[in-house]
Coordinates of C-alpha atoms and ligand atoms in Angstrom, one line a residue:
X12 CA 38.8 17.5 0.4
X13 CA 35.9 17.5 -2.0
X14 CA 38.2 17.4 -5.1
X15 CA 39.0 13.8 -4.3
X16 CA 35.5 12.7 -4.9
X17 CA 35.0 10.9 -8.1
X18 CA 31.3 12.0 -8.4
X19 CA 31.0 13.8 -11.6
X20 CA 27.5 13.4 -12.9
X21 CA 24.9 16.0 -12.3
X22 CA 21.3 15.3 -13.3
X23 CA 18.6 17.9 -13.2
X24 CA 15.0 16.9 -13.6
X25 CA 12.4 19.7 -13.9
X26 CA 8.6 19.7 -14.5
X27 CA 8.3 21.5 -17.8
X28 CA 4.5 21.3 -17.8
X29 CA 2.0 19.0 -16.1
X30 CA 2.8 16.2 -18.6
X31 CA 6.5 16.6 -19.3
X32 CA 9.8 16.4 -17.6
X33 CA 12.8 18.2 -18.9
X34 CA 16.1 16.4 -18.1
X35 CA 19.5 17.9 -18.2
X36 CA 22.6 15.7 -17.5
X37 CA 26.2 16.6 -17.3
X38 CA 29.1 14.1 -17.1
X39 CA 32.5 15.6 -16.3
X40 CA 35.8 14.0 -15.7
X41 CA 39.4 15.0 -16.3
X42 CA 39.2 13.8 -19.9
X43 CA 35.6 14.0 -21.1
X44 CA 32.9 16.5 -20.6
X45 CA 29.5 16.1 -22.1
X46 CA 25.9 17.2 -21.7
X47 CA 22.6 15.6 -22.6
X48 CA 19.2 17.3 -22.8
X49 CA 15.9 15.6 -23.4
X50 CA 12.2 15.5 -22.5
X51 CA 10.1 12.7 -21.0
X52 CA 6.3 12.1 -21.1
X53 CA 5.2 11.7 -17.5
X54 CA 2.4 9.4 -18.6
X55 CA 4.6 6.7 -20.1
X56 CA 8.2 7.7 -19.4
X57 CA 8.9 7.8 -23.1
X58 CA 11.8 10.1 -23.9
X59 CA 12.1 12.4 -26.9
X60 CA 14.0 15.4 -28.3
X61 CA 17.4 14.1 -27.2
X62 CA 20.3 16.4 -27.8
X63 CA 23.9 15.8 -26.8
X64 CA 26.8 18.2 -26.7
X65 CA 30.5 17.6 -26.3
X66 CA 32.4 20.1 -24.2
X67 CA 35.6 18.2 -24.2
X68 CA 36.6 14.9 -26.0
X69 CA 39.6 13.0 -27.2
X70 CA 39.3 11.5 -30.7
X71 CA 38.0 13.0 -33.9
X72 CA 35.3 10.2 -33.9
X73 CA 33.7 11.5 -30.7
X74 CA 31.6 14.1 -32.4
X75 CA 30.1 11.4 -34.6
X76 CA 28.5 9.9 -31.5
X77 CA 26.0 12.7 -31.5
X78 CA 24.4 11.4 -34.7
X79 CA 23.5 8.2 -33.1
X80 CA 21.8 9.6 -30.0
X81 CA 18.4 9.9 -31.8
X82 CA 18.2 6.1 -31.6
X83 CA 17.2 6.3 -28.0
X84 CA 14.2 8.6 -28.9
X85 CA 11.1 6.7 -28.1
X86 CA 12.7 4.5 -25.4
X87 CA 10.5 4.1 -22.3
X88 CA 12.9 4.9 -19.4
X89 CA 11.2 2.4 -17.1
X90 CA 13.4 0.0 -15.1
X91 CA 15.0 -2.6 -17.4
X92 CA 15.9 -0.1 -20.1
X93 CA 19.6 -0.1 -19.1
X94 CA 20.6 -3.0 -21.3
X95 CA 18.9 -1.6 -24.3
X96 CA 20.7 1.7 -23.8
X97 CA 24.1 0.0 -23.4
X98 CA 23.4 -2.0 -26.6
X99 CA 22.3 0.9 -28.8
X100 CA 23.7 4.1 -27.5
X101 CA 26.7 2.5 -25.9
X102 CA 27.8 0.6 -29.0
X103 CA 26.9 2.9 -31.8
X104 CA 27.2 6.2 -30.2
X105 CA 29.5 6.4 -27.1
X106 CA 29.5 4.7 -23.7
X107 CA 29.8 8.0 -22.0
X108 CA 26.4 9.1 -23.4
X109 CA 25.0 5.7 -22.6
X110 CA 26.2 6.0 -19.0
X111 CA 24.7 9.5 -18.6
X112 CA 21.4 8.5 -20.2
X113 CA 21.1 5.5 -17.8
X114 CA 21.8 7.8 -14.8
X115 CA 19.1 10.2 -16.2
X116 CA 16.6 7.4 -16.5
X117 CA 17.1 6.5 -12.9
X118 CA 16.5 10.2 -11.9
X119 CA 13.4 10.3 -14.1
X120 CA 11.9 7.2 -12.4
X121 CA 12.6 8.6 -9.0
X122 CA 11.1 11.9 -9.8
X123 CA 8.0 10.4 -11.4
X124 CA 7.5 8.2 -8.3
X125 CA 7.9 11.1 -5.9
X126 CA 5.5 13.3 -8.0
X127 CA 2.9 10.5 -7.8
X128 CA 3.4 10.1 -4.1
X129 CA 3.0 13.8 -3.5
X130 CA -0.1 14.0 -5.7
X131 CA -1.6 11.2 -3.6
X132 CA -0.7 13.0 -0.4
X133 CA -2.6 16.1 -1.5
X134 CA -5.7 14.0 -1.2
X135 CA -4.5 11.9 1.7
X136 CA -2.0 13.7 3.8
X137 CA -1.5 10.7 6.1
X138 CA -0.5 8.3 3.3
X139 CA 2.9 6.9 4.1
X140 CA 5.5 6.1 1.5
X141 CA 5.2 2.4 2.3
X142 CA 1.4 2.4 1.8
X143 CA 1.9 4.4 -1.4
X144 CA 4.4 1.8 -2.8
X145 CA 2.0 -1.0 -1.9
X146 CA -0.7 0.7 -3.8
X147 CA 1.7 1.2 -6.8
X148 CA 2.5 -2.4 -7.0
X149 CA -1.1 -3.4 -6.7
X150 CA -2.1 -1.2 -9.6
X151 CA 0.9 -2.3 -11.5
X152 CA 3.0 0.8 -11.4
X153 CA 0.9 2.9 -13.6
X154 CA 2.6 5.4 -15.7
X155 CA -0.9 6.2 -17.0
X156 CA -1.9 8.1 -13.9
X157 CA -2.9 11.7 -14.9
X158 CA -0.8 14.4 -13.3
X159 CA -2.9 16.0 -10.6
X160 CA -4.6 19.3 -11.0
X161 CA -2.8 20.6 -7.9
X162 CA 0.7 21.0 -9.3
X163 CA 0.8 24.5 -7.8
X164 CA 1.1 22.9 -4.4
X165 CA 4.5 23.7 -3.0
X166 CA 5.3 20.2 -2.1
X167 CA 4.4 18.9 -5.5
X168 CA 6.4 21.3 -7.6
X169 CA 9.8 20.0 -8.8
X170 CA 10.4 23.2 -10.6
X171 CA 7.2 24.2 -12.2
X172 CA 7.3 26.3 -15.3
X173 CA 4.1 27.8 -16.8
X174 CA 1.7 25.0 -17.8
X175 CA 0.8 24.6 -21.5
X176 CA -2.6 26.0 -21.0
X177 CA -4.4 28.1 -18.4
X178 CA -2.9 30.5 -15.9
X179 CA 0.8 30.6 -15.2
X180 CA 1.7 28.1 -12.4
X181 CA 2.2 29.6 -9.0
X182 CA 5.8 28.8 -8.0
X183 CA 7.5 29.0 -4.8
X184 CA 9.8 32.0 -4.7
X185 CA 13.1 30.6 -5.6
X186 CA 15.2 30.5 -2.5
X187 CA 18.1 32.9 -2.5
X188 CA 21.6 31.5 -2.6
X189 CA 24.6 32.9 -0.8
X190 CA 27.3 35.1 -2.4
X191 CA 29.2 32.1 -3.5
X192 CA 26.1 30.7 -5.2
X193 CA 25.9 27.9 -2.6
X194 CA 22.6 26.9 -1.1
X195 CA 23.3 26.1 2.6
X196 CA 21.1 23.7 4.6
X197 CA 21.6 22.5 8.1
X198 CA 20.9 18.9 7.5
X199 CA 20.6 17.6 11.1
X200 CA 18.6 19.1 14.0
X201 CA 16.1 18.2 16.7
X202 CA 13.0 19.9 18.0
X203 CA 10.8 19.7 21.1
X204 CA 8.6 17.9 21.7
X205 CA 9.2 15.6 18.7
X206 CA 12.7 14.7 20.1
X207 CA 12.5 14.2 23.9
X208 CA 16.2 15.3 24.2
X209 CA 15.5 18.7 22.5
X210 CA 14.5 21.8 24.3
X211 CA 13.4 24.3 21.6
X212 CA 10.2 24.3 19.5
X213 CA 10.4 23.9 15.7
X214 CA 9.3 27.6 15.4
X215 CA 12.3 28.7 17.5
X216 CA 14.7 26.6 15.4
X217 CA 13.3 28.0 12.1
X218 CA 13.4 31.6 13.4
X219 CA 17.1 31.1 14.4
X220 CA 18.0 29.5 11.0
X221 CA 16.4 32.5 9.2
X222 CA 18.1 35.0 11.4
X223 CA 21.6 33.6 10.8
X224 CA 21.1 33.3 7.1
X225 CA 20.8 29.6 6.4
X226 CA 18.9 28.9 3.2
X227 CA 17.0 25.9 4.6
X228 CA 16.9 23.3 7.4
X229 CA 16.1 19.7 7.6
X230 CA 14.3 18.3 10.6
X231 CA 15.8 15.0 11.8
X232 CA 13.9 14.2 14.9
X233 CA 14.6 10.8 16.4
X234 CA 12.4 8.1 14.9
X235 CA 9.8 10.7 14.3
X236 CA 8.0 11.4 11.0
X237 CA 6.7 14.9 10.4
X238 CA 3.5 15.0 8.4
X239 CA 3.7 16.6 5.0
X240 CA 0.8 18.9 6.1
X241 CA 2.7 20.2 9.2
X242 CA 5.8 20.9 7.0
X243 CA 3.7 22.8 4.5
X244 CA 2.2 25.0 7.1
X245 CA 5.6 25.7 8.7
X246 CA 7.0 26.7 5.3
X247 CA 4.1 29.0 4.6
X248 CA 4.2 30.6 8.0
X249 CA 7.9 31.4 7.8
X250 CA 8.3 31.5 4.0
X251 CA 11.4 29.4 4.6
X252 CA 12.5 26.1 3.2
X253 CA 11.9 23.4 5.8
X254 CA 12.4 19.8 4.9
X255 CA 11.9 16.6 6.8
X256 CA 14.1 13.6 7.3
X257 CA 14.5 11.2 10.1
X258 CA 17.3 10.1 12.5
X259 CA 16.7 6.4 12.9
X260 CA 18.5 4.2 15.5
X261 CA 20.1 1.1 14.2
X262 CA 22.3 -1.6 15.9
X263 CA 25.2 0.1 14.1
X264 CA 24.5 3.6 15.2
X265 CA 22.2 6.6 14.2
X266 CA 21.3 7.0 10.6
X267 CA 20.0 10.2 9.0
X268 CA 17.5 9.1 6.4
X269 CA 16.3 11.4 3.6
X270 CA 13.5 10.7 1.1
X271 CA 12.1 7.9 3.2
X272 CA 8.7 8.3 4.9
X273 CA 8.2 5.2 7.0
X274 CA 7.5 5.7 10.6
X275 CA 10.2 3.4 12.1
X276 CA 10.1 2.8 15.8
X277 CA 12.6 1.2 18.1
X278 CA 16.0 -0.1 17.0
X279 CA 16.1 -1.5 13.5
X280 CA 18.9 -3.5 11.9
X281 CA 20.9 -1.4 9.5
X282 CA 20.7 -4.1 6.8
X283 CA 16.8 -4.1 7.1
X284 CA 16.7 -0.3 7.0
X285 CA 18.9 -0.3 4.0
X286 CA 16.5 -2.6 2.2
X287 CA 13.6 -0.5 2.9
X288 CA 15.2 2.8 2.1
X289 CA 16.6 1.5 -1.1
X290 CA 13.2 0.2 -2.1
X291 CA 11.8 3.7 -1.4
X292 CA 14.6 5.4 -3.4
X293 CA 15.8 7.2 -0.3
X294 CA 19.3 8.1 1.0
X295 CA 21.1 7.1 4.2
X296 CA 23.8 9.1 5.8
X297 CA 25.8 7.7 8.8
X298 CA 25.3 10.3 11.5
X299 CA 28.3 11.1 13.7
X300 CA 29.8 7.6 12.9
X301 CA 32.5 7.9 15.5
X302 CA 30.7 9.6 18.4
X303 CA 32.3 8.6 21.7
X304 CA 34.7 6.2 20.0
X305 CA 37.7 8.5 20.5
X306 CA 37.1 9.6 24.0
X307 CA 40.3 7.9 25.0
X308 CA 42.1 8.8 21.8
X309 CA 42.2 6.7 18.6
X310 CA 45.6 5.3 19.4
X311 CA 44.5 3.8 22.7
X312 CA 41.9 1.6 21.0
X313 CA 44.0 1.1 17.9
X314 CA 41.3 2.5 15.6
X315 CA 43.2 3.5 12.5
X316 CA 41.3 5.0 9.5
X317 CA 41.9 1.7 7.7
X318 CA 40.2 -0.3 10.4
X319 CA 37.5 2.4 10.8
X320 CA 36.5 2.2 7.1
X321 CA 36.2 -1.5 7.1
X322 CA 33.2 -1.3 9.5
X323 CA 30.2 -2.9 7.9
X324 CA 28.2 0.2 8.3
X325 CA 30.1 2.0 5.6
X326 CA 29.1 -0.7 3.0
X327 CA 25.5 0.1 3.7
X328 CA 25.2 3.9 3.8
X329 CA 25.1 6.3 0.9
X330 CA 26.9 9.1 2.6
X331 CA 28.7 10.1 5.9
X332 CA 28.1 13.0 8.2
X333 CA 31.7 14.4 8.5
X334 CA 30.8 17.6 10.3
X335 CA 28.5 17.1 13.3
X336 CA 28.1 19.7 15.9
X337 CA 28.0 17.3 18.8
X338 CA 31.2 15.5 18.5
X339 CA 34.9 16.3 18.8
X340 CA 37.1 17.6 16.0
X341 CA 39.0 14.3 16.0
X342 CA 35.8 12.3 15.6
X343 CA 34.7 14.4 12.7
X344 CA 38.2 14.2 11.3
X345 CA 38.1 10.4 11.3
X346 CA 34.7 10.4 9.7
X347 CA 36.1 12.7 7.0
X348 CA 39.1 10.4 6.3
X349 CA 36.8 7.4 6.1
X350 CA 34.4 9.1 3.7
X351 CA 37.3 10.3 1.5
X352 CA 38.9 6.9 1.5
X353 CA 35.6 5.2 0.5
X354 CA 34.6 8.0 -1.9
X355 CA 31.3 8.5 -0.1
X356 CA 29.7 11.9 -0.2
X357 CA 29.9 13.9 3.0
X358 CA 27.4 16.1 4.7
X359 CA 27.4 18.5 7.6
X360 CA 24.8 19.4 10.2
X361 CA 24.6 21.0 13.6
X362 CA 22.7 18.2 15.4
X363 CA 21.3 21.1 17.3
X364 CA 19.0 20.3 20.2
X365 CA 18.3 23.9 21.0
X366 CA 18.3 27.1 18.9
X367 CA 21.7 28.2 20.1
X368 CA 23.6 25.7 18.0
X369 CA 21.5 25.9 14.8
X370 CA 23.8 26.2 11.8
X371 CA 27.1 25.4 13.5
X372 CA 27.7 23.1 10.6
X373 CA 25.7 22.7 7.4
X374 CA 25.9 21.3 3.9
X375 CA 26.6 23.6 0.9
X376 CA 24.7 22.5 -2.2
X377 CA 25.5 24.0 -5.6
X378 CA 22.0 25.2 -6.5
X379 CA 18.7 26.2 -4.8
X380 CA 16.6 23.4 -3.3
X381 CA 12.9 24.0 -3.2
X382 CA 11.4 20.8 -1.9
X383 CA 12.2 17.3 -0.6
X384 CA 12.2 15.9 -4.1
X385 CA 15.0 18.2 -5.1
X386 CA 16.8 17.7 -1.8
X387 CA 16.9 13.9 -2.4
X388 CA 18.0 14.3 -6.0
X389 CA 20.7 16.7 -5.0
X390 CA 22.0 14.2 -2.3
X391 CA 22.2 11.5 -4.9
X392 CA 24.5 13.7 -7.2
X393 CA 27.2 13.8 -4.5
X394 CA 27.7 17.4 -5.5
X395 CA 27.9 19.2 -2.1
X396 CA 30.2 19.6 0.8
X397 CA 30.0 19.9 4.6
X398 CA 30.9 23.4 5.9
X399 CA 31.4 25.2 9.1
X400 CA 28.7 27.8 8.8
X401 CA 29.5 30.0 11.8
Ligands
ZN522 ZN1 22.4 11.0 16.7
ZN523 ZN1 20.8 13.9 16.0

C-alpha cells in the first residue's frame, strides 16, 4: 500500500556541534535520484559547504547542475528564501536541487525553532509553545540567540555529535531498531488518570511496551498536555523513548496532534486547530476517522470511498490513522482507502486504554527516533507505515 505514496523526499537535520546543523536531503522518484549535503549556522541560518550528488539522472546536462549549486552558499534559509532559490538554483542548476533545497530550508527552520523552544524549556519547564512563539515574535525571531549550554539534555539533542570544544557530548543511547531496521512506535495510547477513560498508569503502559519489544510510545491523552519534565523523568526511569502528543476533540472528530504544545480544552473547530498547529509547525493525524460510521455497513448509509474522501476533514489533516486498535477492520480499511486516494501518509496506533492492548498496531519508521523533534521531522517526511505489531 505504501508504494503508492508519492512522498519521496527525506530530510535529515542533525546538530553537528552547538552552533551548526548538518543537513542531508534525498529526493527520489522513478526517474531522478539526487542527494544534497550542507551545513547551516544556527545563529543566522546561513548555509555553506553545499554538495550535491546525482544517483540517477536523464540527460548529459544533468551533471553540470552540480557546478551551480555553490551559488546558494551564503543564503540565509529564513522564510522567504524560496523565490531566490527558485531563481538561482532552479534556473541555473536544476529544479530538482532547488526543490530539495527548499524542503531542507523548511526542515532547518523547524529544527532551529524547536531547539530554541527546548532550550527555553530547560529554564522554564512550564513554558508552552504558544507563549514561546509569542516571545519569539516580540523579540523579532532572533537567530542570534546563543545555543544553550545544556545541549546534553536529552530533550534538546537532535542528534548531538561531539561539540567542537570541551568534553564529548553525552548522548542518549541510540534506540535499537528491529531486525528489519524499522523503528516501531505505538503512536496512540491513553493513560490513567490523564485520560478519564483509561485504566492503567503510564508506568504500566511503558513497562508493557518495553516487554513486547516496541521501540517507543507516544502518549496521546485526551486534551491533556504532559509536561516536558514529566516525560524526561519517565524516559530516564525506564530508559525508553516516551514521546508526548495530544488527542484533541474537534467538531469533525478526534485529531492526534504531534509537535504542538498548546493545552486545548473542550471541543475546538478543526479549522481553528489547523491554523494553530500549522503556526506551531506541528502535524495533525485524523484519529480513527470512520469510527462508528460503519456499524450498519458502508452500503447501508451509501458511504463510498469517493464520498468518504470528500469530507472536509481530509483537506485539513496532514495524515490519517489507518490502523486503530479500537475500530473494526472495515473502518480501518476505509480509512486506508481514503488515505491512499488522497496520498496522505498513514499511521497506526493501538489507542490502548489499558496495558493489555498496547502495541496492537503501531507505526514503523525507517530510522531511530530519539526525541519529539525527530518524531515530528519523521512524520513530515511521510516515510513510514502503519503495521500490525502483534
Ligand atoms: Zn479517539
Ligand atoms: Zn484515543
